[in-house]
XYZ file of C-alpha atoms in Angstrom:
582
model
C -83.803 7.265 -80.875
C -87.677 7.368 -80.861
C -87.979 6.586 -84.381
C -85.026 3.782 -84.481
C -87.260 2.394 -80.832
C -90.702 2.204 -82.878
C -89.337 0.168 -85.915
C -87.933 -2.343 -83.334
C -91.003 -2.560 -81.473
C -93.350 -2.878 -84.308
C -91.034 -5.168 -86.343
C -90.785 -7.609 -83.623
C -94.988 -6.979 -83.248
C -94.829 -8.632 -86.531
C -92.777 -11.670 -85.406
C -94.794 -12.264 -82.313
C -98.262 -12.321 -85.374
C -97.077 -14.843 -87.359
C -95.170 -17.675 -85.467
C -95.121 -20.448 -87.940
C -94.234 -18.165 -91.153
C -92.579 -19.712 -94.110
C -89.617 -18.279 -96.376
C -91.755 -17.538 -98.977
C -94.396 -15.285 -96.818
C -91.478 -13.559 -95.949
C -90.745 -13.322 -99.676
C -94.131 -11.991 -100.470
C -94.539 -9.430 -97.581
C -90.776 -8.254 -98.502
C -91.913 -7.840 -102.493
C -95.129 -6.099 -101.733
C -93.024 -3.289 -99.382
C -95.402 -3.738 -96.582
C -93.465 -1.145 -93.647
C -94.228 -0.591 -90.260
C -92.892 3.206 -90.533
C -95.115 6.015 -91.394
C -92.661 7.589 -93.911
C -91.929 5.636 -97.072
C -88.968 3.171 -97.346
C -86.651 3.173 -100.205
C -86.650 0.034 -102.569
C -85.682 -2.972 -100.999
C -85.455 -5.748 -104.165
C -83.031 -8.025 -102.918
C -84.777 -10.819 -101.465
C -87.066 -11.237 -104.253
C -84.773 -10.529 -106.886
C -82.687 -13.423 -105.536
C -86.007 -15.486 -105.145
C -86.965 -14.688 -109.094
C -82.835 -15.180 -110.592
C -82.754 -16.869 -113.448
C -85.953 -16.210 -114.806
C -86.559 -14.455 -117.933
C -86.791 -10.779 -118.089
C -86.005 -9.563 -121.355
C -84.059 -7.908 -123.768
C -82.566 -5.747 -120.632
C -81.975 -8.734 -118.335
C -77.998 -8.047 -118.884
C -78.230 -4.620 -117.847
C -80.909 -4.551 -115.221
C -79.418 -7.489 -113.566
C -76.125 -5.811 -112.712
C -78.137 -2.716 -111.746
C -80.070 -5.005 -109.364
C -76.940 -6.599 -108.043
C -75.420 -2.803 -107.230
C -78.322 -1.864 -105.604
C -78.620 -5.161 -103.532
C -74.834 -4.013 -102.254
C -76.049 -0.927 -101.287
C -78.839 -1.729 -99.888
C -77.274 -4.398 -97.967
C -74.225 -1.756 -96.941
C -77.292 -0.197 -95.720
C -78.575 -2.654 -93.496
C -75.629 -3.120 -91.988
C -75.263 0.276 -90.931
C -78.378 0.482 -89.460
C -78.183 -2.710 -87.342
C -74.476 -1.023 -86.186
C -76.621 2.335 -85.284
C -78.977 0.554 -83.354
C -76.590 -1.703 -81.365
C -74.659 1.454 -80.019
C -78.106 3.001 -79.305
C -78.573 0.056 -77.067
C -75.188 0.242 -75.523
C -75.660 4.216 -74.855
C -79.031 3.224 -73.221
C -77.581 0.047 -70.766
C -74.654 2.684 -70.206
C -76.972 5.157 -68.886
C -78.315 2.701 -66.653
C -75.662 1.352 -64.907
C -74.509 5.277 -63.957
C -77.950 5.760 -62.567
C -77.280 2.734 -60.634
C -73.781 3.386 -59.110
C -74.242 5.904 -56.365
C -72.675 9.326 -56.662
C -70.008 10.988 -55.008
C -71.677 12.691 -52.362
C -73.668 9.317 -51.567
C -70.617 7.495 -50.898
C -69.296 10.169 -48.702
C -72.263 10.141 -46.788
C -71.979 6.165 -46.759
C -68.196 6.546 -45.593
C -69.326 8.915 -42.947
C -72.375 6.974 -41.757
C -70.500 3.908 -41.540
C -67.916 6.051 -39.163
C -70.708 6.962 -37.023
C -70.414 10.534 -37.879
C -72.593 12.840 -39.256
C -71.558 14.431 -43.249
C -69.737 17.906 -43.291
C -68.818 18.691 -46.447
C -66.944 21.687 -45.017
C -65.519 20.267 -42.015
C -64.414 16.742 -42.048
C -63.998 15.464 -37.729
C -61.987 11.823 -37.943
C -61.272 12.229 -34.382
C -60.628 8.950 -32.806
C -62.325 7.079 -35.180
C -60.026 4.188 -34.887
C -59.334 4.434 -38.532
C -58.006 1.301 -40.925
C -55.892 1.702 -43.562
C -58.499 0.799 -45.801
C -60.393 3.581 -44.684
C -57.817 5.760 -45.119
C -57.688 4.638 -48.606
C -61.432 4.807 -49.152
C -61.511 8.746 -47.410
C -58.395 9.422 -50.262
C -60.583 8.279 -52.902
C -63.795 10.403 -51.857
C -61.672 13.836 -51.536
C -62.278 14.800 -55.169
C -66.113 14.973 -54.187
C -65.098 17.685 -51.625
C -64.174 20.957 -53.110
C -65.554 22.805 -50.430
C -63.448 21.544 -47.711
C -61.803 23.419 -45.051
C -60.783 21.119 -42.130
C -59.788 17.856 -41.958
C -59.127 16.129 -38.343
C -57.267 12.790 -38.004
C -56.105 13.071 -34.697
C -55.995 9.987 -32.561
C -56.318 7.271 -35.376
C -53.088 5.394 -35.136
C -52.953 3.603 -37.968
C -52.689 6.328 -39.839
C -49.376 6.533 -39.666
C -47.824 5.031 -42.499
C -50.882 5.509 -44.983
C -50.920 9.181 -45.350
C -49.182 9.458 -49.030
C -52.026 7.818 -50.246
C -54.342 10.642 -48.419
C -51.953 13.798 -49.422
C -51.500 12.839 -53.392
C -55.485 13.583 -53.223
C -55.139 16.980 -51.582
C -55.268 19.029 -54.539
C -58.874 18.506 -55.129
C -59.424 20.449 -51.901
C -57.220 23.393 -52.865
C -59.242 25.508 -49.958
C -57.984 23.115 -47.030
C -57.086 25.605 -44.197
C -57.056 22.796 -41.402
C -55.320 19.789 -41.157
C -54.613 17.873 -37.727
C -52.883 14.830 -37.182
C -52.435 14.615 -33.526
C -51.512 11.407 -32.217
C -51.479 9.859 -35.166
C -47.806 7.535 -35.262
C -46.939 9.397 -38.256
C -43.842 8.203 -40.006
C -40.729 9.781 -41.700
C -42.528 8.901 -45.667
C -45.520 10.811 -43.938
C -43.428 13.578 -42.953
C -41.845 13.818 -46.986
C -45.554 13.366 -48.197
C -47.159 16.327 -46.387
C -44.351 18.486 -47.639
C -45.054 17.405 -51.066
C -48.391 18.185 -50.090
C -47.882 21.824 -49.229
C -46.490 22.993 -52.378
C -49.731 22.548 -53.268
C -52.184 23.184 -50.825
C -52.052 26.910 -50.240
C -54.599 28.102 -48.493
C -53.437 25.980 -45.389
C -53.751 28.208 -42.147
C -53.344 25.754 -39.447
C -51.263 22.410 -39.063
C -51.199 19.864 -35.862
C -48.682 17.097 -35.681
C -48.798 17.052 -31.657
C -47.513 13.690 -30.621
C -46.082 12.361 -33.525
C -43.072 11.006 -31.712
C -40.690 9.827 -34.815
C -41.159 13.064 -36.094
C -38.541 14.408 -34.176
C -34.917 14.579 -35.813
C -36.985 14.597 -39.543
C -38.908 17.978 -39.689
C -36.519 20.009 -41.957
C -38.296 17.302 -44.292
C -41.482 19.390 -43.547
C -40.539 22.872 -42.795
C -38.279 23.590 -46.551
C -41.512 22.650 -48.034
C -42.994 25.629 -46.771
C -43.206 28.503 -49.856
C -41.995 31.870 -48.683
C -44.972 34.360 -47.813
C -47.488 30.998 -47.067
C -50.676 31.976 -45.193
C -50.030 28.897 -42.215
C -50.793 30.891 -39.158
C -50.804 28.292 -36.502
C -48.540 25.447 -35.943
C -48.602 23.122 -32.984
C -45.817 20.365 -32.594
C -46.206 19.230 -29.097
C -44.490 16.317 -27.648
C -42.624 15.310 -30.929
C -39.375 14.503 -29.744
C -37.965 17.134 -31.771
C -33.659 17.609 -31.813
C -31.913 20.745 -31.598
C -31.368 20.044 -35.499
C -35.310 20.480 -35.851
C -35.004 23.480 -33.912
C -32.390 24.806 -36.087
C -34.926 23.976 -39.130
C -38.026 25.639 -37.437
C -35.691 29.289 -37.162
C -35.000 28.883 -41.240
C -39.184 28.656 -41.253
C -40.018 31.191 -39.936
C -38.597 33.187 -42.221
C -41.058 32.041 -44.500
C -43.856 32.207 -42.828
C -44.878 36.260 -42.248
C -48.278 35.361 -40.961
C -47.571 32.723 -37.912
C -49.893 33.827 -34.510
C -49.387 30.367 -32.770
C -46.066 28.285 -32.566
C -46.396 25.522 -30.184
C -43.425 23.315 -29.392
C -44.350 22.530 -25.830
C -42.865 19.115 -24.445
C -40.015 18.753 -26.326
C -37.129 18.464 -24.347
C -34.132 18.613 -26.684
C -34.630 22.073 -28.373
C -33.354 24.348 -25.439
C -29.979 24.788 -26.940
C -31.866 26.030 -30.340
C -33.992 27.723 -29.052
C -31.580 30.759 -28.965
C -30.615 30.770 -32.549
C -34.747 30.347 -33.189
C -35.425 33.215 -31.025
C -33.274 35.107 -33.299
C -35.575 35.137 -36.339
C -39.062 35.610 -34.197
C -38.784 38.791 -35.562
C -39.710 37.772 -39.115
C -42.970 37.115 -36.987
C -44.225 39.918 -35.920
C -47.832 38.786 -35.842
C -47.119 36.006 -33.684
C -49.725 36.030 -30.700
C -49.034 32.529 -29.067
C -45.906 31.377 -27.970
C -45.461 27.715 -25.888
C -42.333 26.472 -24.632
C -43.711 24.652 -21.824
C -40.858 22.157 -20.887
C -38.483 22.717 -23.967
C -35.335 22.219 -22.197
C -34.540 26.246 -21.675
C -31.750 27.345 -20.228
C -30.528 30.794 -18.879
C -28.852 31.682 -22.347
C -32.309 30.738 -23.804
C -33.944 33.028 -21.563
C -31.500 35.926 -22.736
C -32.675 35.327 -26.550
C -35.994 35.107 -25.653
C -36.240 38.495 -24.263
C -34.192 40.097 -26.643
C -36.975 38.417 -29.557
C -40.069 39.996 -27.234
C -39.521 43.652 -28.545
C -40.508 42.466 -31.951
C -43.381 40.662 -30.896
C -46.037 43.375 -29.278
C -48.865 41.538 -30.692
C -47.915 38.447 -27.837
C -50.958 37.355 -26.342
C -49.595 34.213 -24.457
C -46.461 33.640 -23.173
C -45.642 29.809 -21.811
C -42.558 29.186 -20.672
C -43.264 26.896 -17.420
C -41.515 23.421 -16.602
C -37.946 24.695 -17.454
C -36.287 24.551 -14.661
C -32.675 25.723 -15.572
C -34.012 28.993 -16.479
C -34.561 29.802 -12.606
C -31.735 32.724 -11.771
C -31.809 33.940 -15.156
C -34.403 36.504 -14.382
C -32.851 38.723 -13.295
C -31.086 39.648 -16.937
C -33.571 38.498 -19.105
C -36.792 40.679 -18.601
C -35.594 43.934 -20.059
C -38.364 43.199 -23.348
C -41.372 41.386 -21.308
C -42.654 45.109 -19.926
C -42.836 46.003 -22.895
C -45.790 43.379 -24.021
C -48.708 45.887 -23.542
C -51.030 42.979 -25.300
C -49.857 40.052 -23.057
C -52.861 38.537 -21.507
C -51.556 35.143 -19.960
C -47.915 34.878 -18.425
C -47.036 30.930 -17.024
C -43.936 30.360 -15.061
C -44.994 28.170 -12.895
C -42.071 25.245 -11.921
C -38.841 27.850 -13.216
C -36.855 27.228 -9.723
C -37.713 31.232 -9.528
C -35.260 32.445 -7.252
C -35.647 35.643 -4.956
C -33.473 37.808 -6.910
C -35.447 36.845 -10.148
C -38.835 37.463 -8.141
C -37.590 40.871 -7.415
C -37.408 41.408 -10.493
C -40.589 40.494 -11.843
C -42.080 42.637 -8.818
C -41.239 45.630 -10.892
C -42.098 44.207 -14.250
C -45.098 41.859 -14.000
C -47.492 44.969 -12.197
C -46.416 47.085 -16.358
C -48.450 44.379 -18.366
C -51.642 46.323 -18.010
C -53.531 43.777 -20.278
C -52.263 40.630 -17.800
C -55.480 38.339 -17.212
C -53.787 34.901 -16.341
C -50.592 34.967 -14.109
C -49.357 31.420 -12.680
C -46.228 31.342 -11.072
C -47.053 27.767 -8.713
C -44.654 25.297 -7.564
C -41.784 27.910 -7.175
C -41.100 26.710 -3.623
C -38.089 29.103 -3.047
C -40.307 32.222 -3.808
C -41.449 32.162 -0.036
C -41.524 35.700 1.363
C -40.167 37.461 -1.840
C -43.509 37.258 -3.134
C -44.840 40.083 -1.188
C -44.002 43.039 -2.998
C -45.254 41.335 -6.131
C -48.440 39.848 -4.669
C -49.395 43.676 -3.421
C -48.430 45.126 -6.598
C -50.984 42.827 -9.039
C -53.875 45.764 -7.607
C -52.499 47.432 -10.599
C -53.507 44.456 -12.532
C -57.052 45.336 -12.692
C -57.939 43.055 -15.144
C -56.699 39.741 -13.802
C -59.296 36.685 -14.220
C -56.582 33.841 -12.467
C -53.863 34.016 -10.223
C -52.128 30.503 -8.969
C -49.628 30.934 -6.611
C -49.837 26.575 -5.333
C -47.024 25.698 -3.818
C -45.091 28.831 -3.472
C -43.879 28.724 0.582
C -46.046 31.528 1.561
C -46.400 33.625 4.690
C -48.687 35.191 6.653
C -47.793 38.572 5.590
C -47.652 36.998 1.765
C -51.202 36.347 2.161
C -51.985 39.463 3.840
C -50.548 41.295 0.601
C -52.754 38.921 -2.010
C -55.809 39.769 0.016
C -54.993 43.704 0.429
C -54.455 43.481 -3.857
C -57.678 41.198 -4.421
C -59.832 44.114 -2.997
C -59.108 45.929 -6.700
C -59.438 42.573 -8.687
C -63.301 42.880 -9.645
C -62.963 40.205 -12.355
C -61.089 37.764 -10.597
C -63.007 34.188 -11.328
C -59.810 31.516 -10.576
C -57.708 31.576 -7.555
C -55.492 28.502 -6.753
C -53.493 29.013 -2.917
C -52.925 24.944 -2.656
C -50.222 23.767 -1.006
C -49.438 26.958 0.622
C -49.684 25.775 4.990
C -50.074 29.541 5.812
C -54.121 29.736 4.235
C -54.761 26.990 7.322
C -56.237 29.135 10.360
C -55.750 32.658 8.088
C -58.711 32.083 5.870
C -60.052 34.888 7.425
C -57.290 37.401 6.304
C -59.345 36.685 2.855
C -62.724 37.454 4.159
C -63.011 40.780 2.363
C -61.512 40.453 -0.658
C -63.973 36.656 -1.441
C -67.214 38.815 -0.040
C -66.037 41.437 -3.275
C -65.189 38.786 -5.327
C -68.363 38.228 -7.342
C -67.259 36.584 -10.163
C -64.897 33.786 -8.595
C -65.522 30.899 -10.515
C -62.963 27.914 -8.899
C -61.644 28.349 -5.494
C -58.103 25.894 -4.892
C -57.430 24.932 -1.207
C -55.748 21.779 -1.352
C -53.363 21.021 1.180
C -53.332 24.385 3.149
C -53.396 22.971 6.392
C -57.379 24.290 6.911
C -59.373 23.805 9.766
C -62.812 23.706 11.094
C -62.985 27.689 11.396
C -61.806 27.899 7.844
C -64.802 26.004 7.053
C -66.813 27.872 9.252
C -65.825 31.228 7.157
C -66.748 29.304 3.395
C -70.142 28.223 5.016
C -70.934 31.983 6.204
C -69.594 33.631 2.934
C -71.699 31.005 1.007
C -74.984 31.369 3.288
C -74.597 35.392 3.126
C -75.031 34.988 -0.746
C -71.284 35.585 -1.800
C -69.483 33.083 -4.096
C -72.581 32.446 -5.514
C -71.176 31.612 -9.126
C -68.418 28.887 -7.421
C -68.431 25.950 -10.003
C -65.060 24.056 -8.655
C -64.302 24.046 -4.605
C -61.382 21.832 -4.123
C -60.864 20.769 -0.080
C -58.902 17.669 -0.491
C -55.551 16.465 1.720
C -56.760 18.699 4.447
C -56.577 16.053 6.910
C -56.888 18.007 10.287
C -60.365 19.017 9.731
C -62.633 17.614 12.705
C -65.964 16.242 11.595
C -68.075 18.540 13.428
C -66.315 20.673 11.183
C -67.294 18.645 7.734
C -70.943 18.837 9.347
C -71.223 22.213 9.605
C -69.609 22.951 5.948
C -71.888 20.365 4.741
C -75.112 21.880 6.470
C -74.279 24.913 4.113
C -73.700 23.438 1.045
C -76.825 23.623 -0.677
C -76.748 26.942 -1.356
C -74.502 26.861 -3.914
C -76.592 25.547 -6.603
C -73.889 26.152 -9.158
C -71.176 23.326 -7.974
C -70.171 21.420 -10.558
C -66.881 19.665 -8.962
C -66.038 19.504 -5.162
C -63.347 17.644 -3.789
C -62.571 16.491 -0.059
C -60.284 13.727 -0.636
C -57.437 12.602 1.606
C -53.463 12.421 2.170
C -52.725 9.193 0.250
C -50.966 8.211 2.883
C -54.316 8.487 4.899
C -57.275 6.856 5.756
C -60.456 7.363 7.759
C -63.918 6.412 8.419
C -66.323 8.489 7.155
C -68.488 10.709 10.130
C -72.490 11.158 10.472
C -71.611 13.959 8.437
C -71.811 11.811 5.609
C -75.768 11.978 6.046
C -75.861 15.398 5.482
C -73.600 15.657 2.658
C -75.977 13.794 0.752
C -78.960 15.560 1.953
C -76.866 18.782 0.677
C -76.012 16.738 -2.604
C -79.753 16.009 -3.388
C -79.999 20.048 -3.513
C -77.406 20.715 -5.862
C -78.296 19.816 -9.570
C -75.254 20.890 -11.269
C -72.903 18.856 -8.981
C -71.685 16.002 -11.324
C -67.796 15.334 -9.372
C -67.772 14.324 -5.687
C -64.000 13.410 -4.843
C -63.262 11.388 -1.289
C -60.960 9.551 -1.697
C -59.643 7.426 1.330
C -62.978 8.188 3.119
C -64.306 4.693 4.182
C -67.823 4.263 4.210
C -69.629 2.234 6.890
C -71.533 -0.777 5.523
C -75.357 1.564 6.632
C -73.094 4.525 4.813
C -72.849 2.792 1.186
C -76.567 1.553 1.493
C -77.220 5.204 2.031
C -75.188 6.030 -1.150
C -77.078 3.388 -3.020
C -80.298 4.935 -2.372
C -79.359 8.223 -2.973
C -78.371 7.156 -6.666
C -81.902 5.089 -6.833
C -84.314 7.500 -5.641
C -82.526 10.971 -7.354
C -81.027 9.403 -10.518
C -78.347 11.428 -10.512
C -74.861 10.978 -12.774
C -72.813 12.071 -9.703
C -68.640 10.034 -10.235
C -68.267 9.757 -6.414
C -64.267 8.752 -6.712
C -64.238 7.251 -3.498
């Protein structure tokens, strides 16, 4: 290359010397074998030879002219071949160029990304709500073979995906480690659907897939799940709000047969699988890892219930058990909990809206107080629960472990509440508790006196619609003043409409000392409305004190024209990001 660069440089030297040269100096420079190369050149007699033809050379001019004649064709042969050399050096070179001039793989991922407003992961690639084209989908296809490393991959929210994925999943085998793919949201289509199952014949490694409200999804999964390879490593699955058929239920029991390693199945919201559920429950056993289970609002029925238990001696690794919203299930209790004692790992239990009848809470008052590892237990909006509660209420003292109890809405007593405050005494680590909609807590706050003075770690304290009064308030203020709840982040007060305003000022003369408030809410009824006290003063005098407060909820509170100049200054003079929803 050097060498081949140096003739070409000094030969057109040459040209650039002598301008106005004639044939014949070219004649004469060629015949005396003048060379710009420092190694000599072979013989090159062909120009002058054909300049000096026809003259006389001897007795040999038969001979030596057909010897000059063969070595003018090789030489020219020669010429040739050099000129082709150094042509396809100069292609090689302008070739070289234009790579170095076309950005790399990695730069147009980072140019994809930037463009997205996102920052580059080649590990973990967040789409989120990105409000994605179809030519970006196109474009993101086309950069996957720069990505071996990736893991995740989140689409969720971007609905024109749907409909463009094939030309995403024929590029997923150039990220053969993929463990993470979500596609929430995302309008997928039936051809999407058949694509991703072509997709995970090939892509392995996948641990976790979310197709959460994919709506036309539902009657087509079998397309998905007989995709699935026996023994595959997917360990969560979440399928929320699909629409899904009792056919796709049918097709999710053949799939988990294949898949040993599932810890999270998630088929919340779907109303139609109830009636499959009990020929799914029937093959949980082929899970026996499983961890998670959500069939929040799945259409169960009491037969459901039956299969259900009967699956939950196979599954002692259950951490979470969700089978709220299913309202024909309520009665079925009382035959279907022979198993759930037996979940020594179960950590949440949520049955809240079941139509929970007496006879079922009477049973679950000898089984609920067994699952010793129980730290989340929400039974709300069982209205016909009412006094039945109070065996179970006493007996969750055995629960010692118990972060959250929500019991809103559950017809309560006196002596109900009298039990819940007796057990919360041996709850140390209790941080949520949720007694909404319960009339009984109005005027009886006090039965709870001891048990909120223990309870340090109480995190989000529910009162909504318990009939409360001024005393009730009263009893907060003194508990908060005396240094207890001291870690409350969430107090919710709202549609407790009989409080008097001198009892609002006195809760609101208080209220600074609890400097970790993030949320508090004193809303009205919606069917109410009132003007807004002098107590309004010294809620923002209290508000000014309380930097972690971002959520002030009063609703239906009218504020005096001096009131919302008061408000107005308050946001001027503390600058403050405080969403009053008023």
């Amino acid at each position: 290359m050097e060498k081949t660069d140096d003739m070409l440089n000094c030969q057109d030297k040459q040209e650039e010397d002598t301008p106005n040269s004639s044939p014949f100096d070219f004649v004469i420079k060629q015949f005396q074998g003048k060379s710009c190369a420092p190694e000599k050149r072979k013989e090159q007699p062909s120009a002058i030879k054909k300049f000096f033809r026809g003259f006389d050379f001897g007795k040999s001019e038969g001979k030596d002219r057909r010897e000059i004649e063969e070595k003018e064709i090789n030489n020219s042969g020669a010429d040739d071949q050099s000129e082709k050399e150094d042509l396809s050096v100069e292609d090689g070179h302008s070739h070289l160029i234009s790579e170095a001039e076309s950005p790399s793989g990695e730069q147009r991922f980072n140019q994809f990304m930037q463009k997205l407003g996102k920052k580059p992961n080649s590990k973990n690639l967040d789409l989120n709500n990105c409000a994605l084209s179809e030519e970006d989908v196109t474009e993101l296809a086309s950069l996957l073979p720069f990505l071996p490393e990736l893991e995740e991959i989140s689409l969720s929210w971007n609905g024109c995906v749907g409909g463009t994925l094939k030309a995403l999943t024929v590029h997923l085998h150039h990220v053969n480690l993929l463990k993470v793919l979500r596609l929430n949201n995302c309008r997928l289509t039936a051809e999407d659907v058949i694509s991703l199952g072509e997709a995970f014949e090939i892509v392995s490694q996948l641990e976790e897939l979310d197709l959460s409200w994919n709506s036309n999804i539902g009657g087509k999964l079998s397309l998905l799940t007989k995709k699935f390879q026996k023994g595959c490593k997917l360990k969560c699955l979440k399928i929320t709000d699909c629409n899904l058929t009792a056919k796709d239920g049918e097709s999710l029991a053949e799939f988990l047969n294949v898949t040993p390693n599932l810890e999270v199945l998630d088929l919340s919201i779907n109303k139609h699988i109830g009636c499959s559920v009990k020929v799914m429950a029937q093959d949980l056993k082929n899970v026996p890892g499983l961890k998670e289970l959500n069939l929040h609002m799945c259409g169960l029925k009491q037969d459901s219930l039956q299969g259900l238990d009967t699956a939950l001696q196979h599954l002692t690794e259950l951490r979470k058990l969700d089978i709220s919203c299913n309202r024909e299930i309520g009665g079925g209790f009382k035959d279907s909990t022979a198993h759930l004692a037996s979940l020594k790992n179960l950590e949440v239990l949520d049955l809240h809206q079941c139509c929970v009848t007496e006879e079922d809470m009477t049973v679950l008052s000898q089984v609920i107080p067994l699952l010793s590892s129980l730290q989340e237990l929400n039974l709300s909006s069982n209205k016909s629960v009412g006094v039945s509660s109070d065996p179970l209420l006493g007996r969750l003292r055995f629960l010692p472990k118990l972060k959250s109890v929500a019991i809103s809405n559950c017809g309560l007593g006196e002596e109900s509440l009298s039990s819940l405050a007796e057990a919360a005494l041996h709850l140390p680590e209790l941080e949520i508790l949720d007694l909404s909609w319960n009339k009984c807590v109005g005027g009886n706050l006090k039965l709870l006196l001891g048990a909120l003075k223990l309870a340090a770690e109480i995190q989000v304290l529910r009162l909504s619609s318990c009939n409360l009064v001024a005393e009730d308030l009263a009893l907060l203020t003194s508990l908060t003043q005396d240094g207890h709840l001291s870690r409350l982040q969430k107090l919710d007060l709202s549609y407790n409409d009989s409080i008097s305003d001198e009892g609002w000022a006195a809760f609101c003369q208080g209220l600074a000392v609890s400097k970790e408030l993030s949320e508090l809410d004193l809303s009205l009824r919606p069917s109410s409305c009132r003007d807004c006290g002098t107590w309004f003063s010294e809620l923002l005098a209290a508000l000014a004190q309380l930097p972690a407060l971002a959520e002030l909820g009063m609703q239906r509170w009218v504020l005096s024209e001096p009131q919302r100049k008061q408000l107005e200054n308050f946001n001027h003079d503390n600058k403050r990001n405080i969403r009053f929803d008023c």
